Tab-separated table of C-alpha atoms and ligand atoms in Angstrom:
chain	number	residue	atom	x	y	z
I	29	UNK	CA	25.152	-9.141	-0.084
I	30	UNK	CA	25.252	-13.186	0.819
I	31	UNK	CA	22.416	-14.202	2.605
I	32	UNK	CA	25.001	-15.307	5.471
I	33	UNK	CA	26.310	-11.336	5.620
I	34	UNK	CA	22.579	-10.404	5.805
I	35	UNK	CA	21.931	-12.509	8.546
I	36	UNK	CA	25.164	-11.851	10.896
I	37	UNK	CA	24.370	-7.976	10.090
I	38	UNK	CA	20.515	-8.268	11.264
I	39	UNK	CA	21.504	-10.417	14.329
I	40	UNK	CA	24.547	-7.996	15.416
I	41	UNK	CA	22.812	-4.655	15.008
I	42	UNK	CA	20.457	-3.185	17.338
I	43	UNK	CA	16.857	-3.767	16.728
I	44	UNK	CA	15.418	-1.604	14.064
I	45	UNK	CA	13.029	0.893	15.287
I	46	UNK	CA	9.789	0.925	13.555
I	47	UNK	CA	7.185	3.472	13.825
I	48	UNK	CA	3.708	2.161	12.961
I	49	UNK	CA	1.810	4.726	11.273
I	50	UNK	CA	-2.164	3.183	11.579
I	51	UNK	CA	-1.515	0.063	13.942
I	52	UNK	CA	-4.754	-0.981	13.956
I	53	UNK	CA	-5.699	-1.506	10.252
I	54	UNK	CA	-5.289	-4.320	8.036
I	55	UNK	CA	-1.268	-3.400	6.902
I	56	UNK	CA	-0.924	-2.380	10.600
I	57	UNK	CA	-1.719	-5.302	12.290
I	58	UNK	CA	0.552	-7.380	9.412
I	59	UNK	CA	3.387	-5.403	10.232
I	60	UNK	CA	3.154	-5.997	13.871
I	61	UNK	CA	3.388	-9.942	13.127
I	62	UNK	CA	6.197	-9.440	10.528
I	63	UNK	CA	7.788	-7.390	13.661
I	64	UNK	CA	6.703	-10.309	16.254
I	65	UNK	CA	8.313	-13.110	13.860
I	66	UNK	CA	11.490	-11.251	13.041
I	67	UNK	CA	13.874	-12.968	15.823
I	68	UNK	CA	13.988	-9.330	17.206
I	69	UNK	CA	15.773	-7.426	14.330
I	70	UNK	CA	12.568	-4.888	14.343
I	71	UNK	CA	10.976	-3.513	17.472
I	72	UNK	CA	7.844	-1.268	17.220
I	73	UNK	CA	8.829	2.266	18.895
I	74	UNK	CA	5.776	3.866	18.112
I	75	UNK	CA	2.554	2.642	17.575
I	76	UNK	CA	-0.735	4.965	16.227
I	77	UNK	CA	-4.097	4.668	15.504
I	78	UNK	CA	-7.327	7.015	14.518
I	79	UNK	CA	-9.855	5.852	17.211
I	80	UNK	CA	-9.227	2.431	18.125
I	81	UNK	CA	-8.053	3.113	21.844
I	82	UNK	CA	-9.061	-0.329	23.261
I	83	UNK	CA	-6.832	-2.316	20.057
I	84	UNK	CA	-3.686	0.210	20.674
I	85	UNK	CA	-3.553	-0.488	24.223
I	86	UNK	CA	-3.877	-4.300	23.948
I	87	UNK	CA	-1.136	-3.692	21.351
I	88	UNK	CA	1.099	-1.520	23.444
I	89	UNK	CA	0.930	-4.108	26.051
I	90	UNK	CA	2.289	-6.451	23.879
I	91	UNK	CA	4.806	-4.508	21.888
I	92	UNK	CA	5.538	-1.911	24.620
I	93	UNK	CA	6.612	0.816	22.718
I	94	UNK	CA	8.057	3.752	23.645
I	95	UNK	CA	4.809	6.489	22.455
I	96	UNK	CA	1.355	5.944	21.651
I	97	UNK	CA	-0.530	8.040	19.784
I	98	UNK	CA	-4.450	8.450	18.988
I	99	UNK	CA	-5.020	10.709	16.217
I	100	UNK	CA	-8.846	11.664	17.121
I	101	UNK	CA	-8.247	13.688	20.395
I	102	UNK	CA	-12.077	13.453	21.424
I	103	UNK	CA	-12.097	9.407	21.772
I	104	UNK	CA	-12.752	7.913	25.153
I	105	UNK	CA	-9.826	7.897	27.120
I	106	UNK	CA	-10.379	5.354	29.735
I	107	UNK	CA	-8.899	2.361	28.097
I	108	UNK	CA	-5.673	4.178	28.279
I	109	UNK	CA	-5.425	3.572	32.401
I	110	UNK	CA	-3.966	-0.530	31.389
I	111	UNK	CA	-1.169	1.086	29.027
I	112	UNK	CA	2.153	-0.401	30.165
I	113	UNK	CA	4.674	1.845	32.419
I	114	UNK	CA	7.484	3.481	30.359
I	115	UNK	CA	4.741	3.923	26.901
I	116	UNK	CA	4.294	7.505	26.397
I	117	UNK	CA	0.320	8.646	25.223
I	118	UNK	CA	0.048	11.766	22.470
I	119	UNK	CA	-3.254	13.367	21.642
I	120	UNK	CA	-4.132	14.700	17.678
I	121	UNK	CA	-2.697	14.277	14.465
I	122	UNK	CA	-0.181	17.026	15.319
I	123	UNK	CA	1.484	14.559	17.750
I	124	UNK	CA	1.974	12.387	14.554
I	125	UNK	CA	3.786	14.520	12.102
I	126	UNK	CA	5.722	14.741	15.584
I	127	UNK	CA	6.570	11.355	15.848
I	128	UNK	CA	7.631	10.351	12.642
I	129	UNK	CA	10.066	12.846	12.896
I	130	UNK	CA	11.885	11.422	16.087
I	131	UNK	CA	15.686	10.949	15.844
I	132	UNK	CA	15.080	7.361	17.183
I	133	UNK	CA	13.164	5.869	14.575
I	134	UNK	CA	14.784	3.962	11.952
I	135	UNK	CA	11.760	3.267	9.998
I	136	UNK	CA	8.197	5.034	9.413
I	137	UNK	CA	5.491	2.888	8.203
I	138	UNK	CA	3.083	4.521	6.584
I	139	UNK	CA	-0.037	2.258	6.640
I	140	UNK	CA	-3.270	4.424	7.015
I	141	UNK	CA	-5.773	5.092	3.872
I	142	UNK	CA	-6.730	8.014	2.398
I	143	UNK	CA	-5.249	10.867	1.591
I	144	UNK	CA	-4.413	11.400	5.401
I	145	UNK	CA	-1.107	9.753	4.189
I	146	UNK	CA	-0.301	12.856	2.258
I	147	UNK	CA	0.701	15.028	5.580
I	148	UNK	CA	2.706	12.046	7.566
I	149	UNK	CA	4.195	11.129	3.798
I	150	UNK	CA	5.398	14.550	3.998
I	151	UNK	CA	6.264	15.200	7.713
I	152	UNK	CA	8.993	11.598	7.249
I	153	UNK	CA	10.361	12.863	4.085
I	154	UNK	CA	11.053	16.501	4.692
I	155	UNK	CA	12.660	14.847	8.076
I	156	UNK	CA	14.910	12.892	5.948
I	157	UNK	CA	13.247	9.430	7.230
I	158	UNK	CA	13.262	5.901	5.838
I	159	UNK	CA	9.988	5.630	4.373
I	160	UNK	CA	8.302	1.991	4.129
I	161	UNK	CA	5.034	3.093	1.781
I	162	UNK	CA	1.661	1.348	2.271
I	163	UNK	CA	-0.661	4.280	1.477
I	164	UNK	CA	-0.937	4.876	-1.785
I	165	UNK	CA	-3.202	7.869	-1.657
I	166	UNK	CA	-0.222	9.898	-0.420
I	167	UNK	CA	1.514	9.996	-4.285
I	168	UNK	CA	-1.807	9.709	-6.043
I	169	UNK	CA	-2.686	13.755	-4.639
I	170	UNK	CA	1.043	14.679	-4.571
I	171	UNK	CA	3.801	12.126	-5.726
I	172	UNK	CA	5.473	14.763	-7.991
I	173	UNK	CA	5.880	17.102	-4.524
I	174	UNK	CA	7.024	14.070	-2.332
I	175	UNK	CA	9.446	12.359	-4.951
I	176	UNK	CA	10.929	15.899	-5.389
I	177	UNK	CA	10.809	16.240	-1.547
I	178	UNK	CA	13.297	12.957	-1.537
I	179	UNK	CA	15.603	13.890	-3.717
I	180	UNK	CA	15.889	17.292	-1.798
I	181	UNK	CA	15.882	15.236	1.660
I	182	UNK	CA	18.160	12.278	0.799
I	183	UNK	CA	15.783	9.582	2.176
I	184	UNK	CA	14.735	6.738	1.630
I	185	UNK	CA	11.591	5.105	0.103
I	186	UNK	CA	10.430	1.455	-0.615
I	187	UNK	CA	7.017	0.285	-1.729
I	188	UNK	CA	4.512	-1.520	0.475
I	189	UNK	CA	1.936	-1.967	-1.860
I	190	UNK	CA	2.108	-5.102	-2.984
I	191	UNK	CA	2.291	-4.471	-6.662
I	192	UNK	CA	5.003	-1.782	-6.127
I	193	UNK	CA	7.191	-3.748	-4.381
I	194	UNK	CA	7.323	-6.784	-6.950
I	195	UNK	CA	8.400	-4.204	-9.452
I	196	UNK	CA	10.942	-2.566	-7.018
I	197	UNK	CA	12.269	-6.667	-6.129
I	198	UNK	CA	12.089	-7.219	-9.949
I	199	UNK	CA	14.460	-3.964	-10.641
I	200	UNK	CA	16.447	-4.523	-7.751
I	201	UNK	CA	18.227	-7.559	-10.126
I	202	UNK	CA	19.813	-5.024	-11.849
I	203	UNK	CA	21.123	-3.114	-9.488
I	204	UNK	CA	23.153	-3.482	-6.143
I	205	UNK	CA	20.347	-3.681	-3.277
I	206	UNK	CA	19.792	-0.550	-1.304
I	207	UNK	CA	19.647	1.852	-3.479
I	208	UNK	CA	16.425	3.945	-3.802
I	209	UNK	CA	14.159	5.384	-5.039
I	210	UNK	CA	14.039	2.919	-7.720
I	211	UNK	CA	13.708	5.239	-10.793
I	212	UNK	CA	14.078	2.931	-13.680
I	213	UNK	CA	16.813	2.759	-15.945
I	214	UNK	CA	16.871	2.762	-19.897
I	215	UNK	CA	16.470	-1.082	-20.389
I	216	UNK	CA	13.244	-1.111	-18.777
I	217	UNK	CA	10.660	-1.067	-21.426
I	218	UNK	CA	7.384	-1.143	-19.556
I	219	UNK	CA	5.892	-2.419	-15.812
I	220	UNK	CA	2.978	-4.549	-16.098
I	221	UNK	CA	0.311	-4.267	-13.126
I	222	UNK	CA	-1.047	-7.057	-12.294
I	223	UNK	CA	-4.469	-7.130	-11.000
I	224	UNK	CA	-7.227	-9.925	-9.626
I	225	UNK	CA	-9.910	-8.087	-11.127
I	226	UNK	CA	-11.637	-8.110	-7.861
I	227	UNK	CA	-15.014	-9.917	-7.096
I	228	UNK	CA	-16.807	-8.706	-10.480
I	229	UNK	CA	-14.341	-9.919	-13.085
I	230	UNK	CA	-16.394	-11.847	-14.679
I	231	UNK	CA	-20.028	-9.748	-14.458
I	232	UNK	CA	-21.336	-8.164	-17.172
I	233	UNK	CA	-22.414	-4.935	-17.734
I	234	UNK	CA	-25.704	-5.460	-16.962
I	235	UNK	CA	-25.104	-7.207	-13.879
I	236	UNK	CA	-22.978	-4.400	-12.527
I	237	UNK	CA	-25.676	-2.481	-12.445
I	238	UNK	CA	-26.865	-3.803	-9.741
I	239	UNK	CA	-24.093	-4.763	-6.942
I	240	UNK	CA	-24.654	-4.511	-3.338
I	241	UNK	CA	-21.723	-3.388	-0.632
I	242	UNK	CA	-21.904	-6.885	0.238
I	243	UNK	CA	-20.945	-8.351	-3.397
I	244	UNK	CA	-18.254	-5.512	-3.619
I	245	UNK	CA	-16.808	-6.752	-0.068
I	246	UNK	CA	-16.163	-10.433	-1.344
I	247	UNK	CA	-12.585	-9.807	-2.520
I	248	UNK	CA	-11.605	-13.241	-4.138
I	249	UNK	CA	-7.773	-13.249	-3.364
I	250	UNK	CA	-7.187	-10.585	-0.619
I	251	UNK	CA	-8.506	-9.599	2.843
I	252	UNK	CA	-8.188	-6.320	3.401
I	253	UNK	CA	-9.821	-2.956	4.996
I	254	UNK	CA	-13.145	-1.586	3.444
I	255	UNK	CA	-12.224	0.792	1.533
I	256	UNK	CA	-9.269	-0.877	-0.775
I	257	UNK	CA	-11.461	-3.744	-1.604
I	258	UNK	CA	-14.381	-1.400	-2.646
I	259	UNK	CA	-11.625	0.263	-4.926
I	260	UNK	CA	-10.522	-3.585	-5.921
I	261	UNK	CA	-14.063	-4.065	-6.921
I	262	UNK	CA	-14.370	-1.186	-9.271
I	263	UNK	CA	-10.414	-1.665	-10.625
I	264	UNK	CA	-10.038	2.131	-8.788
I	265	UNK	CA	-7.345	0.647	-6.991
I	266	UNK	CA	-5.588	-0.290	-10.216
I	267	UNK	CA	-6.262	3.181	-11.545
I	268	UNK	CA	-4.557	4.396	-8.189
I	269	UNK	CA	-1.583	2.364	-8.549
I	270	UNK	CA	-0.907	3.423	-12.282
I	271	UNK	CA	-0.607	6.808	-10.603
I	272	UNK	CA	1.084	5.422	-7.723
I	273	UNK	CA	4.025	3.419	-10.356
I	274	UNK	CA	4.315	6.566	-12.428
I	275	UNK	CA	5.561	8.384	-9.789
I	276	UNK	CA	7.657	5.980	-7.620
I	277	UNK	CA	9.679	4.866	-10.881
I	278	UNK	CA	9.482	7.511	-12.843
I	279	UNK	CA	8.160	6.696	-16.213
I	280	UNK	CA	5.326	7.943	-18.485
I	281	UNK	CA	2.104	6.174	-18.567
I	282	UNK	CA	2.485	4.675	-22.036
I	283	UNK	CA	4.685	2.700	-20.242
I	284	UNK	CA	2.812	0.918	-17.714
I	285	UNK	CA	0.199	-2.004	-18.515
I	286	UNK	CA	-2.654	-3.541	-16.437
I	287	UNK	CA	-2.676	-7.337	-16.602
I	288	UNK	CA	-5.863	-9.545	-14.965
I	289	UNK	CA	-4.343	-11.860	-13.465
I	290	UNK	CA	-7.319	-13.763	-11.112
I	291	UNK	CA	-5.114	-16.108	-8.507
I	292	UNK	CA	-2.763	-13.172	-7.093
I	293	UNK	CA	-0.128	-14.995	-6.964
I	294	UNK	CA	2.557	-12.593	-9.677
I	295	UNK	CA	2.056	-9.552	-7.930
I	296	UNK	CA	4.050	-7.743	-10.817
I	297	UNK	CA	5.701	-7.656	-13.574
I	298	UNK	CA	9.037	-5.793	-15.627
I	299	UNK	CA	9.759	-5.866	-19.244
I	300	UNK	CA	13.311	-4.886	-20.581
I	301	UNK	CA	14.183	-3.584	-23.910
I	302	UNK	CA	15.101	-7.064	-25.103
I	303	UNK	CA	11.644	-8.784	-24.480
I	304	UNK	CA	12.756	-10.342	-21.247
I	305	UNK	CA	10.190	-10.534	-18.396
I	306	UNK	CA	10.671	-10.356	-14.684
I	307	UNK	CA	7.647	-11.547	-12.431
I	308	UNK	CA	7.985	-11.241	-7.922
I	309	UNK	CA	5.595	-14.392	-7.119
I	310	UNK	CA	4.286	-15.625	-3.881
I	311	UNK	CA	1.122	-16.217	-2.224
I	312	UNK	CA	-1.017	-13.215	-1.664
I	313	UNK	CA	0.327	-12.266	2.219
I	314	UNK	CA	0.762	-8.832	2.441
I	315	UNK	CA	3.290	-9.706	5.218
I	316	UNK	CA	5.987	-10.315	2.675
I	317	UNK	CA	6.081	-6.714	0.973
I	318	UNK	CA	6.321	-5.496	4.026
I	319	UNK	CA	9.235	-7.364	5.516
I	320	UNK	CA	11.084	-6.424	1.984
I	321	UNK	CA	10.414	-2.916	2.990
I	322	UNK	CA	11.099	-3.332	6.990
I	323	UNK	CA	14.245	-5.269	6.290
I	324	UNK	CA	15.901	-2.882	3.429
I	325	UNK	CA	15.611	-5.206	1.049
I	326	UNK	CA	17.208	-8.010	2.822
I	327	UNK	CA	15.970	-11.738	2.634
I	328	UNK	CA	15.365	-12.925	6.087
I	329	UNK	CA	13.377	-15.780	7.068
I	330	UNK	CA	9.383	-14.419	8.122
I	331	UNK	CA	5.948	-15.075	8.746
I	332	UNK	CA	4.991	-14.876	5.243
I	333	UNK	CA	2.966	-17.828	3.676
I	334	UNK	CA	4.674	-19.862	1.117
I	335	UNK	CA	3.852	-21.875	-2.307
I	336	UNK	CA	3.238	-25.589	-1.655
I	337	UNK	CA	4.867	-27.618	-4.839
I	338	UNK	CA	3.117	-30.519	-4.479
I	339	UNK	CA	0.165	-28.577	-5.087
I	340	UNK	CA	-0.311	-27.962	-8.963
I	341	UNK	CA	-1.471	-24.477	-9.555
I	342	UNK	CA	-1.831	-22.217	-12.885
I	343	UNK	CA	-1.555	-18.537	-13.592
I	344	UNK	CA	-3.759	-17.089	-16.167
I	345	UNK	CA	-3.147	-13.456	-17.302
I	346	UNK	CA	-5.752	-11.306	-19.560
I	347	UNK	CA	-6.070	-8.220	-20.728
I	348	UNK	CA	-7.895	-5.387	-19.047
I	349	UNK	CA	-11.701	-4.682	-19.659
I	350	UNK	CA	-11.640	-0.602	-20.144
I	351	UNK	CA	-15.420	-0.985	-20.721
I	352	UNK	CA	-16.602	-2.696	-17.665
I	353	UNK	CA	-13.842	-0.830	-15.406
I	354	UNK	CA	-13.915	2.724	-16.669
I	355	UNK	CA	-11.992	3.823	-13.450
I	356	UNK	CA	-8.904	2.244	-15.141
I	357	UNK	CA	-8.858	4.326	-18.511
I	358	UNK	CA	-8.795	7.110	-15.252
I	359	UNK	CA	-5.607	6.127	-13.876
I	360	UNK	CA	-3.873	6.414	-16.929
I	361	UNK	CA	-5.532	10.100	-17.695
I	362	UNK	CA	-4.024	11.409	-14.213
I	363	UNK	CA	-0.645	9.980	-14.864
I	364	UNK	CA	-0.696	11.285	-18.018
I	365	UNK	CA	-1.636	14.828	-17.079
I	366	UNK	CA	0.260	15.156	-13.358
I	367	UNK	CA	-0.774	18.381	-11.654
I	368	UNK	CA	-3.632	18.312	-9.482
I	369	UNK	CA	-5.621	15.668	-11.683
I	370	UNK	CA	-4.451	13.315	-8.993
I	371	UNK	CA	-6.459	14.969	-6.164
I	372	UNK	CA	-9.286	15.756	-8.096
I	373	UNK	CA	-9.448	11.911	-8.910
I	374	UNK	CA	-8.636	10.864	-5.252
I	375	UNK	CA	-10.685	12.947	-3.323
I	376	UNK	CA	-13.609	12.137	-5.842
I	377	UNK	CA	-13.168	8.554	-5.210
I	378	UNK	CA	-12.459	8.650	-1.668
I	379	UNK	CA	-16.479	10.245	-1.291
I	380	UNK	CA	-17.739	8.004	-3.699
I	381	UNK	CA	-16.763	5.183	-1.989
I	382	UNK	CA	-17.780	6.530	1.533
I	383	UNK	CA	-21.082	7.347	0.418
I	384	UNK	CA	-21.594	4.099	-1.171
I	385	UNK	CA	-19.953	2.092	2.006
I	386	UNK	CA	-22.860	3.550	3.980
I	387	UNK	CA	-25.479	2.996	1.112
I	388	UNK	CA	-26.057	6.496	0.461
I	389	UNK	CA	-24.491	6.777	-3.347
I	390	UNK	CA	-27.343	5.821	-5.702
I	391	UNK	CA	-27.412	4.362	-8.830
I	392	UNK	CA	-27.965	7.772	-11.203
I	393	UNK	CA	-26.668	9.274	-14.502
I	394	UNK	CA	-25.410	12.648	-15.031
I	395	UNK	CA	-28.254	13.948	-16.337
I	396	UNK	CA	-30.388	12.977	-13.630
I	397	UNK	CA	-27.926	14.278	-10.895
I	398	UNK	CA	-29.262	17.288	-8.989
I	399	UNK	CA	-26.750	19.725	-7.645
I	400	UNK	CA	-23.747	18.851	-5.195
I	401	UNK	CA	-24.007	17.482	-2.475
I	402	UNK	CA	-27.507	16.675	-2.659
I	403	UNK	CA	-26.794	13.628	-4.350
I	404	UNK	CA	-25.295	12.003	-1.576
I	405	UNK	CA	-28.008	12.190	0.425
W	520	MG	MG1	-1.844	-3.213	-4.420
């Protein structure tokens, strides 16, 4: 499609009705400003959150959607009296998998962490909803039961995370846009991850011994929510996303690669049969993955932040450090083995790095580790 056909269709349709799983959070609040800049060819129909009560309703009044939801039923309430007449309020994560099944929504973004994802993930597909993927949690515990779950369904999924969806824009060149899920094709030889390498790339091992929450919070590229850039810090993210690319496209592990690639700016990478390389650049602005996914591929002027040319700039790439990142070698393992190696790895992770947010996971060895949970306390 021309860019002029794109533009006449997004200006001539009705707005496209997004629901915004996690409003609050980091993807959240991106989306709402990709929905804000987009000339009114997206409108935010429902907006969610966990606990944040006094953000959604400063959001609803700006958005006005048609339902609110709070997921945490036992949250004060009275910050709810200024929501705008004609917004609807739900109680409880039941009133979630509700919404994202609504006939009127075009579009579900998924954008909360954690394996939370894994139930709304579910509750869009089996609906036969558009998908727009942020979590990637959701396909890490059970990608082989939601990819099957699409093909049963006929929906639709594209990639939010930011990886993902440079691999997805960098296979869409060989085929007409639209179609999904991107399962790749013979001439693909292998996707390359790229990955900053987080705020301890260069410390030894030594040195990682001893990082603080603090160190581990100083992501060098990105600004995210607290619990992706702890996973940045120890490459777990990285390990997630080789999970989360083996199940989105389709391939076996020996044929995905981790590159360190420090300035963020290829987000990543596809290698065809005959040696040729495809890279998605662009500054690191999450807001551009997800207007990809909002729009359905289309290229639409946005918010998104763009390369200045008169700037000179370099990309370095190296190769992955499977001795000072051990979560990596990880990844790999789970997409290798499938099954329920990808829960066991997730929901591992996802207490490690709440005890550790909260300075309660100490510095230990196996042998020295008394019985669970005790450690964590
Ligand atoms: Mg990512």
């Amino acid at each position: 499609m021309e860019l002029t056909d794109q533009k006449e269709n997004a200006e001539n349709r009705a707005p496209r009705n997004i629901a915004v799983i996690g409003a609050s959070g980091s993807i959240g609040l991106n989306a709402l400003d990709v929905i804000a800049s987009s000339r009114g060819r997206l409108r935010a129909g429902v907006l969610t959150v966990n606990r944040s009560v006094s953000k959604l309703v400063e959001l609803a009044r700006r958005f006005k959607p048609d339902v609110i939801v709070v997921a945490d039923s036992a949250v004060d309430r009275s910050p709810l009296t200024d929501v705008p007449i004609g917004t609807d309020v739900l109680f409880g994560s039941d009133s979630i998998d509700e919404v994202v099944r609504r006939p009127d929504i075009d579009i579900v973004l998924l954008s909360i962490v954690g394996v939370a994802g894994l139930r709304v993930a579910w509750n869009a597909i089996d609906a036969g909803q558009t998908l727009a993927l942020a979590n990637k949690e959701a396909l890490v515990a059970g990608g082989s039961l939601l990819m099957d779950l699409l093909e049963d369904r006929g929906g639709k999924l594209y990639p939010v995370d930011s990886e993902h969806s440079a691999i997805f824009q960098c296979l869409l060149s060989r085929r007409r846009a639209g179609t999904t899920p991107c399962i790749v094709g013979r001439d693909v030889e292998r996707l390359i991850l790229t990955a900053s390498g987080g705020p301890f790339r260069t410390w030894s091992l030594a040195q990682l011994k001893n990082v603080t929450v603090k160190d581990a919070l100083k992501h060098p590229t990105w600004n995210m929510g607290s619990k992706i850039t702890i996973d940045s810090a120890s490459m777990m993210n990285k390990a997630l996303e080789i999970v989360e690319a083996r199940w989105l496209f389709g391939l076996d592990s020996e044929r995905i690669q981790v590159a360190i690639h420090p300035q963020s700016l290829i987000h990543s990478m596809v290698e065809f049969v005959d040696g040729a390389v495809l890279a998605q650049l662009s500054p690191p602005d999450m807001r551009l993955p997800i207007q990809f996914a909002l729009d359905e591929t289309a290229r639409l002027p946005g918010s998104a932040r763009k390369f200045d040319w008169k700037q000179a700039f370099s990309l370095d790439l190296y190769p992955p450090d499977f001795e000072r990142f051990p979560a990596l070698e990880l990844g790999f393992e789970v997409a290798k083995n499938g099954g329920s190696s990808g829960v066991v790895l997730n929901a591992a992770n996802e207490v490690a790095v709440e005890a550790f947010l909260n300075n309660r996971l100490i510095r230990t060895t196996l042998k020295e580790l008394p019985p669970y949970p005790a450690f964590l306390n």
